[in-house]
Amino acid sequence: MYFDENTVLFLDGKWLKAAETKTSLFNQTLHYGNGVFEGIRAYETEHGPAIFKAKEHFERLLFSAETMYIDMPYNVDELIQLSYELLDKNNLQNAYIRPLVYFGDAMHLTPGEEVHVLLTAWEWDKFLGDKQLNVMTSPYQRPNPKAFHVEAKVTGHYANSILASTHAKRQGYDEALLLDMKGNVAEGPGANFFYEKDGKLFTCPSGNILPGITRATIFELCEQFEIELEERFFTPDEVRGADAAFFVGTAVEVAGIASLDKVDFKLKWEESLGFQLAKAYQREVLELEPVYIF
Ligand code: PMP
């Protein structure tokens, strides 16, 4: 699904066939979750593939690396250039790009000596699909921000996301909503969260979340379309039965939520601000002129 016999990837300065690439079973990232990564999308536009917010994503990759004491051998411009080459070599237009910085063999608890940089890409549909999601408040909280750099994209952090998502799915829900340590709503396992009430949007401030690049884009779109948006802490009680809600992230884009803890949101998705923002987001990533739909 992620590669076939023709897929070419970038690894440590070389272009290699994905099917012929190997990694050591003693690598530190595999054993201890010490690695950093990104999730980026490219879209087919009128003038070829455009990597959406490439600079922001690679800046975050470098920031994530810095928090984990990883020396990155490439800068942002080089990584952007390599990513376009990657798309070209694989003949991809609409693609999900996955940079991963991982370590070589090291069974100690400081960064390994050998840093590997991988860039790979594949075609990927919307991560949570197109249907409106039934979401549950997870009993798993987001990690304590004093235990991890939660604003960095570190492989090991995703054990928490996997726990919450798996638990929710086993209870029959589509996805989880995680709280912070104080019981306020934080985010989804791989996406930021917004809800709508009385014509206004709310999302939590940064501090306990990965403050996403899509979230920042939604902020920009709200400003552009004069949608009222407030960053504040709120509990799931305030969200349940509100007008509407949605997740945002590179992989999920803008995904509507039908219910939280079996309590339906009042508006139909098509009547919500989230729906309009989903359409505006699609135009933004395709580099089309905004249409004033609000
Ligand atoms: N929160 C978490 C935990 C995530 O994994 C992601 C996906 N990177 C997001 C939020 C959304 O971030 P972005 O919009 O930058 O993809």
PDB file of C-alpha atoms and ligand atoms in Angstrom:
ATOM      1  CA  MET A   1       0.000   0.000   0.000  1.00  0.00           C
ATOM      2  CA  TYR A   2       2.807   2.441   0.806  1.00  0.00           C
ATOM      3  CA  PHE A   3       5.143   1.308  -1.921  1.00  0.00           C
ATOM      4  CA  ASP A   4       5.443  -1.043  -4.847  1.00  0.00           C
ATOM      5  CA  GLU A   5       8.342  -2.409  -6.833  1.00  0.00           C
ATOM      6  CA  ASN A   6       8.763   0.934  -8.642  1.00  0.00           C
ATOM      7  CA  THR A   7       8.732   3.244  -5.624  1.00  0.00           C
ATOM      8  CA  VAL A   8      11.882   5.282  -5.176  1.00  0.00           C
ATOM      9  CA  LEU A   9      12.781   6.849  -1.846  1.00  0.00           C
ATOM     10  CA  PHE A  10      15.461   9.153  -0.561  1.00  0.00           C
ATOM     11  CA  LEU A  11      17.699   7.756   2.155  1.00  0.00           C
ATOM     12  CA  ASP A  12      20.849   9.434   3.449  1.00  0.00           C
ATOM     13  CA  GLY A  13      21.716  11.174   0.229  1.00  0.00           C
ATOM     14  CA  LYS A  14      20.795   8.339  -2.132  1.00  0.00           C
ATOM     15  CA  TRP A  15      17.772   7.518  -4.262  1.00  0.00           C
ATOM     16  CA  LEU A  16      16.899   3.868  -3.678  1.00  0.00           C
ATOM     17  CA  LYS A  17      14.142   1.416  -4.570  1.00  0.00           C
ATOM     18  CA  ALA A  18      11.846   1.152  -1.522  1.00  0.00           C
ATOM     19  CA  ALA A  19      11.523  -2.598  -2.025  1.00  0.00           C
ATOM     20  CA  GLU A  20      15.294  -3.028  -1.761  1.00  0.00           C
ATOM     21  CA  THR A  21      15.895  -0.817   1.276  1.00  0.00           C
ATOM     22  CA  LYS A  22      16.726  -2.300   4.652  1.00  0.00           C
ATOM     23  CA  THR A  23      16.995  -1.072   8.193  1.00  0.00           C
ATOM     24  CA  SER A  24      18.668  -2.641  11.184  1.00  0.00           C
ATOM     25  CA  LEU A  25      16.572  -4.415  13.806  1.00  0.00           C
ATOM     26  CA  PHE A  26      18.791  -2.805  16.428  1.00  0.00           C
ATOM     27  CA  ASN A  27      17.934   0.777  15.535  1.00  0.00           C
ATOM     28  CA  GLN A  28      17.098   3.084  18.428  1.00  0.00           C
ATOM     29  CA  THR A  29      13.914   4.448  16.868  1.00  0.00           C
ATOM     30  CA  LEU A  30      12.411   0.975  16.657  1.00  0.00           C
ATOM     31  CA  HIS A  31      13.240   0.103  20.260  1.00  0.00           C
ATOM     32  CA  TYR A  32      12.700   3.398  22.076  1.00  0.00           C
ATOM     33  CA  GLY A  33      10.650   5.666  19.804  1.00  0.00           C
ATOM     34  CA  ASN A  34      13.389   8.234  19.424  1.00  0.00           C
ATOM     35  CA  GLY A  35      12.877   9.708  16.003  1.00  0.00           C
ATOM     36  CA  VAL A  36      11.104  12.677  14.448  1.00  0.00           C
ATOM     37  CA  PHE A  37       8.909  12.853  11.414  1.00  0.00           C
ATOM     38  CA  GLU A  38       6.467  14.879   9.352  1.00  0.00           C
ATOM     39  CA  GLY A  39       3.251  14.321   7.466  1.00  0.00           C
ATOM     40  CA  ILE A  40       2.966  16.569   4.420  1.00  0.00           C
ATOM     41  CA  ARG A  41       0.613  16.672   1.463  1.00  0.00           C
ATOM     42  CA  ALA A  42       1.216  17.648  -2.126  1.00  0.00           C
ATOM     43  CA  TYR A  43      -1.677  18.561  -4.393  1.00  0.00           C
ATOM     44  CA  GLU A  44      -2.051  18.568  -8.133  1.00  0.00           C
ATOM     45  CA  THR A  45      -2.439  22.194  -9.135  1.00  0.00           C
ATOM     46  CA  GLU A  46      -2.612  23.973 -12.482  1.00  0.00           C
ATOM     47  CA  HIS A  47       1.169  24.334 -12.445  1.00  0.00           C
ATOM     48  CA  GLY A  48       2.121  20.839 -11.306  1.00  0.00           C
ATOM     49  CA  PRO A  49       2.358  19.368  -7.817  1.00  0.00           C
ATOM     50  CA  ALA A  50       2.438  21.899  -4.981  1.00  0.00           C
ATOM     51  CA  ILE A  51       3.595  20.855  -1.535  1.00  0.00           C
ATOM     52  CA  PHE A  52       1.266  22.594   0.870  1.00  0.00           C
ATOM     53  CA  LYS A  53       3.140  24.663   3.471  1.00  0.00           C
ATOM     54  CA  ALA A  54       6.386  22.829   2.737  1.00  0.00           C
ATOM     55  CA  LYS A  55       8.467  25.413   4.588  1.00  0.00           C
ATOM     56  CA  GLU A  56       6.337  25.205   7.732  1.00  0.00           C
ATOM     57  CA  HIS A  57       6.504  21.398   7.753  1.00  0.00           C
ATOM     58  CA  PHE A  58      10.267  21.221   7.337  1.00  0.00           C
ATOM     59  CA  GLU A  59      10.782  23.975   9.876  1.00  0.00           C
ATOM     60  CA  ARG A  60       8.763  21.885  12.289  1.00  0.00           C
ATOM     61  CA  LEU A  61      10.841  18.810  11.423  1.00  0.00           C
ATOM     62  CA  LEU A  62      14.017  20.725  12.276  1.00  0.00           C
ATOM     63  CA  PHE A  63      12.404  22.060  15.446  1.00  0.00           C
ATOM     64  CA  SER A  64      11.311  18.527  16.448  1.00  0.00           C
ATOM     65  CA  ALA A  65      14.861  17.285  15.818  1.00  0.00           C
ATOM     66  CA  GLU A  66      16.295  20.054  17.959  1.00  0.00           C
ATOM     67  CA  THR A  67      14.040  19.198  20.898  1.00  0.00           C
ATOM     68  CA  MET A  68      15.346  15.628  20.752  1.00  0.00           C
ATOM     69  CA  TYR A  69      19.009  16.702  20.461  1.00  0.00           C
ATOM     70  CA  ILE A  70      19.212  15.409  16.896  1.00  0.00           C
ATOM     71  CA  ASP A  71      21.667  17.079  14.514  1.00  0.00           C
ATOM     72  CA  MET A  72      19.917  17.397  11.181  1.00  0.00           C
ATOM     73  CA  PRO A  73      22.188  17.048   8.169  1.00  0.00           C
ATOM     74  CA  TYR A  74      19.821  18.964   5.821  1.00  0.00           C
ATOM     75  CA  ASN A  75      18.270  22.412   5.944  1.00  0.00           C
ATOM     76  CA  VAL A  76      14.704  23.427   5.040  1.00  0.00           C
ATOM     77  CA  ASP A  77      15.469  24.476   1.456  1.00  0.00           C
ATOM     78  CA  GLU A  78      17.325  21.238   0.739  1.00  0.00           C
ATOM     79  CA  LEU A  79      14.483  19.169   2.155  1.00  0.00           C
ATOM     80  CA  ILE A  80      11.910  21.025   0.050  1.00  0.00           C
ATOM     81  CA  GLN A  81      14.010  20.552  -3.080  1.00  0.00           C
ATOM     82  CA  LEU A  82      14.452  16.836  -2.326  1.00  0.00           C
ATOM     83  CA  SER A  83      10.711  16.438  -1.746  1.00  0.00           C
ATOM     84  CA  TYR A  84       9.896  17.851  -5.177  1.00  0.00           C
ATOM     85  CA  GLU A  85      12.477  15.487  -6.667  1.00  0.00           C
ATOM     86  CA  LEU A  86      10.845  12.634  -4.771  1.00  0.00           C
ATOM     87  CA  LEU A  87       7.442  13.463  -6.277  1.00  0.00           C
ATOM     88  CA  ASP A  88       8.969  13.728  -9.701  1.00  0.00           C
ATOM     89  CA  LYS A  89      10.860  10.431  -9.475  1.00  0.00           C
ATOM     90  CA  ASN A  90       7.684   8.653  -8.394  1.00  0.00           C
ATOM     91  CA  ASN A  91       5.446  10.460 -10.828  1.00  0.00           C
ATOM     92  CA  LEU A  92       3.211  11.676  -8.005  1.00  0.00           C
ATOM     93  CA  GLN A  93       0.992  14.744  -7.955  1.00  0.00           C
ATOM     94  CA  ASN A  94      -1.486  14.174  -5.142  1.00  0.00           C
ATOM     95  CA  ALA A  95       0.650  12.584  -2.480  1.00  0.00           C
ATOM     96  CA  TYR A  96       1.385  12.223   1.169  1.00  0.00           C
ATOM     97  CA  ILE A  97       5.057  12.841   1.922  1.00  0.00           C
ATOM     98  CA  ARG A  98       6.618  11.202   4.942  1.00  0.00           C
ATOM     99  CA  PRO A  99      10.007  12.445   6.095  1.00  0.00           C
ATOM    100  CA  LEU A 100      11.457  10.380   8.954  1.00  0.00           C
ATOM    101  CA  VAL A 101      14.627  11.031  10.880  1.00  0.00           C
ATOM    102  CA  TYR A 102      15.683   7.872  12.644  1.00  0.00           C
ATOM    103  CA  PHE A 103      18.677   6.440  14.390  1.00  0.00           C
ATOM    104  CA  GLY A 104      21.020   3.612  13.699  1.00  0.00           C
ATOM    105  CA  ASP A 105      21.906   0.925  16.232  1.00  0.00           C
ATOM    106  CA  ALA A 106      21.916   2.218  19.795  1.00  0.00           C
ATOM    107  CA  MET A 107      20.598   0.560  22.911  1.00  0.00           C
ATOM    108  CA  HIS A 108      21.365   3.486  25.166  1.00  0.00           C
ATOM    109  CA  LEU A 109      19.117   6.317  26.242  1.00  0.00           C
ATOM    110  CA  THR A 110      20.873   9.210  24.591  1.00  0.00           C
ATOM    111  CA  PRO A 111      20.620   9.918  20.858  1.00  0.00           C
ATOM    112  CA  GLY A 112      22.320   7.320  18.680  1.00  0.00           C
ATOM    113  CA  GLU A 113      25.454   8.306  16.785  1.00  0.00           C
ATOM    114  CA  GLU A 114      24.063   7.541  13.333  1.00  0.00           C
ATOM    115  CA  VAL A 115      21.252   9.804  12.068  1.00  0.00           C
ATOM    116  CA  HIS A 116      19.293   8.615   9.038  1.00  0.00           C
ATOM    117  CA  VAL A 117      17.049  10.818   6.926  1.00  0.00           C
ATOM    118  CA  LEU A 118      14.318   9.169   4.904  1.00  0.00           C
ATOM    119  CA  LEU A 119      11.877  10.819   2.514  1.00  0.00           C
ATOM    120  CA  THR A 120       9.125   8.746   1.019  1.00  0.00           C
ATOM    121  CA  ALA A 121       5.725   9.426  -0.532  1.00  0.00           C
ATOM    122  CA  TRP A 122       2.575   7.617  -1.559  1.00  0.00           C
ATOM    123  CA  GLU A 123      -0.948   8.353  -2.723  1.00  0.00           C
ATOM    124  CA  TRP A 124      -3.248   8.552   0.254  1.00  0.00           C
ATOM    125  CA  ASP A 125      -6.950   9.289   0.589  1.00  0.00           C
ATOM    126  CA  LYS A 126      -8.299  11.416   3.411  1.00  0.00           C
ATOM    127  CA  PHE A 127      -7.046   9.686   6.545  1.00  0.00           C
ATOM    128  CA  LEU A 128     -10.419   9.495   8.337  1.00  0.00           C
ATOM    129  CA  GLY A 129     -12.474   9.229   5.173  1.00  0.00           C
ATOM    130  CA  ASP A 130     -15.371  11.442   4.170  1.00  0.00           C
ATOM    131  CA  LYS A 131     -18.127  10.379   6.515  1.00  0.00           C
ATOM    132  CA  GLN A 132     -18.941  12.356   9.623  1.00  0.00           C
ATOM    133  CA  LEU A 133     -17.307  10.793  12.631  1.00  0.00           C
ATOM    134  CA  ASN A 134     -18.706   9.465  15.842  1.00  0.00           C
ATOM    135  CA  VAL A 135     -16.143  10.400  18.446  1.00  0.00           C
ATOM    136  CA  MET A 136     -15.676   9.447  22.082  1.00  0.00           C
ATOM    137  CA  THR A 137     -13.888  11.288  24.857  1.00  0.00           C
ATOM    138  CA  SER A 138     -10.883   9.106  25.508  1.00  0.00           C
ATOM    139  CA  PRO A 139      -9.878   7.919  28.959  1.00  0.00           C
ATOM    140  CA  TYR A 140      -6.303   8.397  27.702  1.00  0.00           C
ATOM    141  CA  GLN A 141      -5.013  11.932  28.206  1.00  0.00           C
ATOM    142  CA  ARG A 142      -2.462  13.698  26.033  1.00  0.00           C
ATOM    143  CA  PRO A 143       1.062  13.375  27.449  1.00  0.00           C
ATOM    144  CA  ASN A 144       2.103  15.716  30.217  1.00  0.00           C
ATOM    145  CA  PRO A 145       3.874  18.632  28.450  1.00  0.00           C
ATOM    146  CA  LYS A 146       6.482  18.523  31.198  1.00  0.00           C
ATOM    147  CA  ALA A 147       7.280  14.935  30.233  1.00  0.00           C
ATOM    148  CA  PHE A 148       7.507  15.448  26.468  1.00  0.00           C
ATOM    149  CA  HIS A 149       7.853  18.271  23.975  1.00  0.00           C
ATOM    150  CA  VAL A 150       4.241  17.778  22.921  1.00  0.00           C
ATOM    151  CA  GLU A 151       4.559  20.449  20.230  1.00  0.00           C
ATOM    152  CA  ALA A 152       7.213  18.340  18.475  1.00  0.00           C
ATOM    153  CA  LYS A 153       6.408  15.460  16.145  1.00  0.00           C
ATOM    154  CA  VAL A 154       8.291  12.608  17.760  1.00  0.00           C
ATOM    155  CA  THR A 155       7.656   8.979  16.798  1.00  0.00           C
ATOM    156  CA  GLY A 156       7.362   7.785  20.418  1.00  0.00           C
ATOM    157  CA  HIS A 157       4.538  10.239  21.178  1.00  0.00           C
ATOM    158  CA  TYR A 158       2.326   8.277  18.838  1.00  0.00           C
ATOM    159  CA  ALA A 159       2.040   5.346  21.235  1.00  0.00           C
ATOM    160  CA  ASN A 160      -0.391   7.609  23.101  1.00  0.00           C
ATOM    161  CA  SER A 161      -2.334   8.313  19.882  1.00  0.00           C
ATOM    162  CA  ILE A 162      -2.455   4.615  19.013  1.00  0.00           C
ATOM    163  CA  LEU A 163      -3.802   3.745  22.466  1.00  0.00           C
ATOM    164  CA  ALA A 164      -6.570   6.332  22.298  1.00  0.00           C
ATOM    165  CA  SER A 165      -7.574   5.567  18.719  1.00  0.00           C
ATOM    166  CA  THR A 166      -7.538   1.803  19.177  1.00  0.00           C
ATOM    167  CA  HIS A 167      -9.539   2.042  22.379  1.00  0.00           C
ATOM    168  CA  ALA A 168     -12.181   4.257  20.721  1.00  0.00           C
ATOM    169  CA  LYS A 169     -12.459   1.968  17.694  1.00  0.00           C
ATOM    170  CA  ARG A 170     -12.851  -1.092  19.914  1.00  0.00           C
ATOM    171  CA  GLN A 171     -15.765   0.679  21.611  1.00  0.00           C
ATOM    172  CA  GLY A 172     -17.393   1.130  18.189  1.00  0.00           C
ATOM    173  CA  TYR A 173     -16.465   4.783  17.641  1.00  0.00           C
ATOM    174  CA  ASP A 174     -14.622   6.219  14.658  1.00  0.00           C
ATOM    175  CA  GLU A 175     -12.110   8.238  16.600  1.00  0.00           C
ATOM    176  CA  ALA A 176     -11.018   9.476  20.022  1.00  0.00           C
ATOM    177  CA  LEU A 177     -10.878  12.958  21.502  1.00  0.00           C
ATOM    178  CA  LEU A 178      -8.151  13.317  24.113  1.00  0.00           C
ATOM    179  CA  LEU A 179      -8.187  15.644  27.084  1.00  0.00           C
ATOM    180  CA  ASP A 180      -5.268  17.349  28.749  1.00  0.00           C
ATOM    181  CA  MET A 181      -4.180  16.664  32.325  1.00  0.00           C
ATOM    182  CA  LYS A 182      -6.712  19.182  33.678  1.00  0.00           C
ATOM    183  CA  GLY A 183      -9.660  17.570  31.894  1.00  0.00           C
ATOM    184  CA  ASN A 184      -9.908  20.157  29.131  1.00  0.00           C
ATOM    185  CA  VAL A 185     -10.273  19.096  25.521  1.00  0.00           C
ATOM    186  CA  ALA A 186      -6.892  18.865  23.802  1.00  0.00           C
ATOM    187  CA  GLU A 187      -6.957  17.164  20.394  1.00  0.00           C
ATOM    188  CA  GLY A 188      -7.502  14.004  18.399  1.00  0.00           C
ATOM    189  CA  PRO A 189      -4.850  11.275  18.076  1.00  0.00           C
ATOM    190  CA  GLY A 190      -3.580  12.858  14.860  1.00  0.00           C
ATOM    191  CA  ALA A 191      -5.567  16.051  14.397  1.00  0.00           C
ATOM    192  CA  ASN A 192      -6.569  19.293  16.103  1.00  0.00           C
ATOM    193  CA  PHE A 193     -10.123  19.914  17.213  1.00  0.00           C
ATOM    194  CA  PHE A 194     -12.591  22.782  16.736  1.00  0.00           C
ATOM    195  CA  TYR A 195     -16.212  23.177  17.717  1.00  0.00           C
ATOM    196  CA  GLU A 196     -18.913  25.637  16.711  1.00  0.00           C
ATOM    197  CA  LYS A 197     -21.441  27.317  18.941  1.00  0.00           C
ATOM    198  CA  ASP A 198     -23.741  30.225  18.045  1.00  0.00           C
ATOM    199  CA  GLY A 199     -21.858  31.071  14.878  1.00  0.00           C
ATOM    200  CA  LYS A 200     -18.459  31.097  16.573  1.00  0.00           C
ATOM    201  CA  LEU A 201     -15.574  28.612  16.570  1.00  0.00           C
ATOM    202  CA  PHE A 202     -13.551  27.473  19.544  1.00  0.00           C
ATOM    203  CA  THR A 203     -10.286  25.579  19.801  1.00  0.00           C
ATOM    204  CA  CYS A 204      -7.899  25.065  22.688  1.00  0.00           C
ATOM    205  CA  PRO A 205      -4.705  27.118  23.024  1.00  0.00           C
ATOM    206  CA  SER A 206      -1.325  25.489  22.461  1.00  0.00           C
ATOM    207  CA  GLY A 207       0.428  23.957  25.455  1.00  0.00           C
ATOM    208  CA  ASN A 208      -0.960  20.440  25.492  1.00  0.00           C
ATOM    209  CA  ILE A 209      -1.269  19.820  21.759  1.00  0.00           C
ATOM    210  CA  LEU A 210       0.686  19.578  18.560  1.00  0.00           C
ATOM    211  CA  PRO A 211      -0.352  23.000  17.215  1.00  0.00           C
ATOM    212  CA  GLY A 212      -0.873  21.911  13.648  1.00  0.00           C
ATOM    213  CA  ILE A 213      -0.122  23.612  10.380  1.00  0.00           C
ATOM    214  CA  THR A 214      -3.703  22.933   9.257  1.00  0.00           C
ATOM    215  CA  ARG A 215      -4.943  24.552  12.485  1.00  0.00           C
ATOM    216  CA  ALA A 216      -2.890  27.644  11.596  1.00  0.00           C
ATOM    217  CA  THR A 217      -4.402  27.566   8.092  1.00  0.00           C
ATOM    218  CA  ILE A 218      -7.897  27.432   9.610  1.00  0.00           C
ATOM    219  CA  PHE A 219      -6.985  30.491  11.695  1.00  0.00           C
ATOM    220  CA  GLU A 220      -5.956  32.288   8.495  1.00  0.00           C
ATOM    221  CA  LEU A 221      -9.152  31.269   6.707  1.00  0.00           C
ATOM    222  CA  CYS A 222     -11.262  32.427   9.651  1.00  0.00           C
ATOM    223  CA  GLU A 223      -9.585  35.807   9.500  1.00  0.00           C
ATOM    224  CA  GLN A 224     -10.032  35.999   5.750  1.00  0.00           C
ATOM    225  CA  PHE A 225     -13.727  35.095   5.938  1.00  0.00           C
ATOM    226  CA  GLU A 226     -14.338  37.025   9.162  1.00  0.00           C
ATOM    227  CA  ILE A 227     -15.388  33.987  11.144  1.00  0.00           C
ATOM    228  CA  GLU A 228     -15.168  34.547  14.864  1.00  0.00           C
ATOM    229  CA  LEU A 229     -12.680  32.184  16.460  1.00  0.00           C
ATOM    230  CA  GLU A 230     -11.606  31.941  20.062  1.00  0.00           C
ATOM    231  CA  GLU A 231      -8.706  29.994  21.556  1.00  0.00           C
ATOM    232  CA  ARG A 232      -9.693  28.967  25.041  1.00  0.00           C
ATOM    233  CA  PHE A 233      -9.815  25.949  27.295  1.00  0.00           C
ATOM    234  CA  PHE A 234     -13.114  24.051  27.400  1.00  0.00           C
ATOM    235  CA  THR A 235     -14.391  20.726  28.699  1.00  0.00           C
ATOM    236  CA  PRO A 236     -16.179  17.955  26.767  1.00  0.00           C
ATOM    237  CA  ASP A 237     -19.375  19.002  28.590  1.00  0.00           C
ATOM    238  CA  GLU A 238     -19.281  22.283  26.704  1.00  0.00           C
ATOM    239  CA  VAL A 239     -18.738  20.475  23.407  1.00  0.00           C
ATOM    240  CA  ARG A 240     -21.437  17.805  23.716  1.00  0.00           C
ATOM    241  CA  GLY A 241     -24.606  19.015  22.029  1.00  0.00           C
ATOM    242  CA  ALA A 242     -22.939  22.163  20.616  1.00  0.00           C
ATOM    243  CA  ASP A 243     -23.736  23.128  17.017  1.00  0.00           C
ATOM    244  CA  ALA A 244     -20.941  21.336  15.161  1.00  0.00           C
ATOM    245  CA  ALA A 245     -17.342  20.131  15.441  1.00  0.00           C
ATOM    246  CA  PHE A 246     -14.479  18.995  13.249  1.00  0.00           C
ATOM    247  CA  PHE A 247     -10.908  17.695  13.235  1.00  0.00           C
ATOM    248  CA  VAL A 248      -8.173  19.308  11.158  1.00  0.00           C
ATOM    249  CA  GLY A 249      -4.784  17.981  10.110  1.00  0.00           C
ATOM    250  CA  THR A 250      -2.663  17.374   7.057  1.00  0.00           C
ATOM    251  CA  ALA A 251      -3.799  13.771   6.691  1.00  0.00           C
ATOM    252  CA  VAL A 252      -7.473  14.264   7.693  1.00  0.00           C
ATOM    253  CA  GLU A 253      -7.761  17.746   6.109  1.00  0.00           C
ATOM    254  CA  VAL A 254     -11.077  19.011   7.558  1.00  0.00           C
ATOM    255  CA  ALA A 255     -13.177  16.121   8.883  1.00  0.00           C
ATOM    256  CA  GLY A 256     -16.701  16.676  10.189  1.00  0.00           C
ATOM    257  CA  ILE A 257     -17.785  15.148  13.497  1.00  0.00           C
ATOM    258  CA  ALA A 258     -21.358  13.889  13.890  1.00  0.00           C
ATOM    259  CA  SER A 259     -21.388  13.228  17.623  1.00  0.00           C
ATOM    260  CA  LEU A 260     -19.344  13.272  20.794  1.00  0.00           C
ATOM    261  CA  ASP A 261     -20.023  10.502  23.305  1.00  0.00           C
ATOM    262  CA  LYS A 262     -23.204   9.619  21.388  1.00  0.00           C
ATOM    263  CA  VAL A 263     -24.611  13.158  21.693  1.00  0.00           C
ATOM    264  CA  ASP A 264     -25.261  14.520  18.202  1.00  0.00           C
ATOM    265  CA  PHE A 265     -24.187  17.985  17.156  1.00  0.00           C
ATOM    266  CA  LYS A 266     -27.177  20.169  16.326  1.00  0.00           C
ATOM    267  CA  LEU A 267     -26.361  21.268  12.797  1.00  0.00           C
ATOM    268  CA  LYS A 268     -26.105  19.122   9.716  1.00  0.00           C
ATOM    269  CA  TRP A 269     -22.463  19.095   8.581  1.00  0.00           C
ATOM    270  CA  GLU A 270     -23.441  20.898   5.366  1.00  0.00           C
ATOM    271  CA  GLU A 271     -24.910  23.760   7.439  1.00  0.00           C
ATOM    272  CA  SER A 272     -21.827  24.212   9.618  1.00  0.00           C
ATOM    273  CA  LEU A 273     -18.872  26.573   9.444  1.00  0.00           C
ATOM    274  CA  GLY A 274     -16.632  23.498   9.326  1.00  0.00           C
ATOM    275  CA  PHE A 275     -18.170  22.412   6.029  1.00  0.00           C
ATOM    276  CA  GLN A 276     -17.511  25.832   4.502  1.00  0.00           C
ATOM    277  CA  LEU A 277     -13.992  25.824   5.869  1.00  0.00           C
ATOM    278  CA  ALA A 278     -13.426  22.348   4.400  1.00  0.00           C
ATOM    279  CA  LYS A 279     -14.322  23.766   0.982  1.00  0.00           C
ATOM    280  CA  ALA A 280     -12.173  26.851   1.503  1.00  0.00           C
ATOM    281  CA  TYR A 281      -9.279  24.614   2.620  1.00  0.00           C
ATOM    282  CA  GLN A 282      -9.561  22.576  -0.583  1.00  0.00           C
ATOM    283  CA  ARG A 283      -9.271  25.759  -2.650  1.00  0.00           C
ATOM    284  CA  GLU A 284      -6.340  26.942  -0.574  1.00  0.00           C
ATOM    285  CA  VAL A 285      -4.318  23.723  -1.041  1.00  0.00           C
ATOM    286  CA  LEU A 286      -5.065  23.752  -4.762  1.00  0.00           C
ATOM    287  CA  GLU A 287      -3.869  27.367  -4.906  1.00  0.00           C
ATOM    288  CA  LEU A 288      -7.207  28.529  -6.272  1.00  0.00           C
ATOM    289  CA  GLU A 289      -8.649  31.945  -5.580  1.00  0.00           C
ATOM    290  CA  PRO A 290     -10.860  31.941  -2.492  1.00  0.00           C
ATOM    291  CA  VAL A 291     -14.603  31.978  -3.110  1.00  0.00           C
ATOM    292  CA  TYR A 292     -16.610  33.988  -0.609  1.00  0.00           C
ATOM    293  CA  ILE A 293     -19.123  31.381   0.429  1.00  0.00           C
ATOM    294  CA  PHE A 294     -19.894  32.584   3.920  1.00  0.00           C
TER     295      PHE A 294
HETATM  296  N1  PMP B   1      -2.185  16.797  16.419  1.00  0.00           N
HETATM  297  C1  PMP B   1      -1.522  15.642  16.294  1.00  0.00           C
HETATM  298  C2  PMP B   1      -1.298  14.800  17.489  1.00  0.00           C
HETATM  299  C3  PMP B   1      -1.065  15.242  15.026  1.00  0.00           C
HETATM  300  O1  PMP B   1      -0.414  14.087  14.873  1.00  0.00           O
HETATM  301  C4  PMP B   1      -1.315  16.064  13.909  1.00  0.00           C
HETATM  302  C5  PMP B   1      -0.845  15.641  12.549  1.00  0.00           C
HETATM  303  N2  PMP B   1       0.476  16.069  12.315  1.00  0.00           N
HETATM  304  C6  PMP B   1      -2.001  17.258  14.106  1.00  0.00           C
HETATM  305  C7  PMP B   1      -2.419  17.606  15.380  1.00  0.00           C
HETATM  306  C8  PMP B   1      -2.270  18.185  12.962  1.00  0.00           C
HETATM  307  O2  PMP B   1      -1.067  18.758  12.523  1.00  0.00           O
HETATM  308  P1  PMP B   1      -0.883  19.269  11.041  1.00  0.00           P
HETATM  309  O3  PMP B   1      -2.043  20.126  10.732  1.00  0.00           O
HETATM  310  O4  PMP B   1       0.396  20.041  11.092  1.00  0.00           O
HETATM  311  O5  PMP B   1      -0.817  18.076  10.161  1.00  0.00           O
END
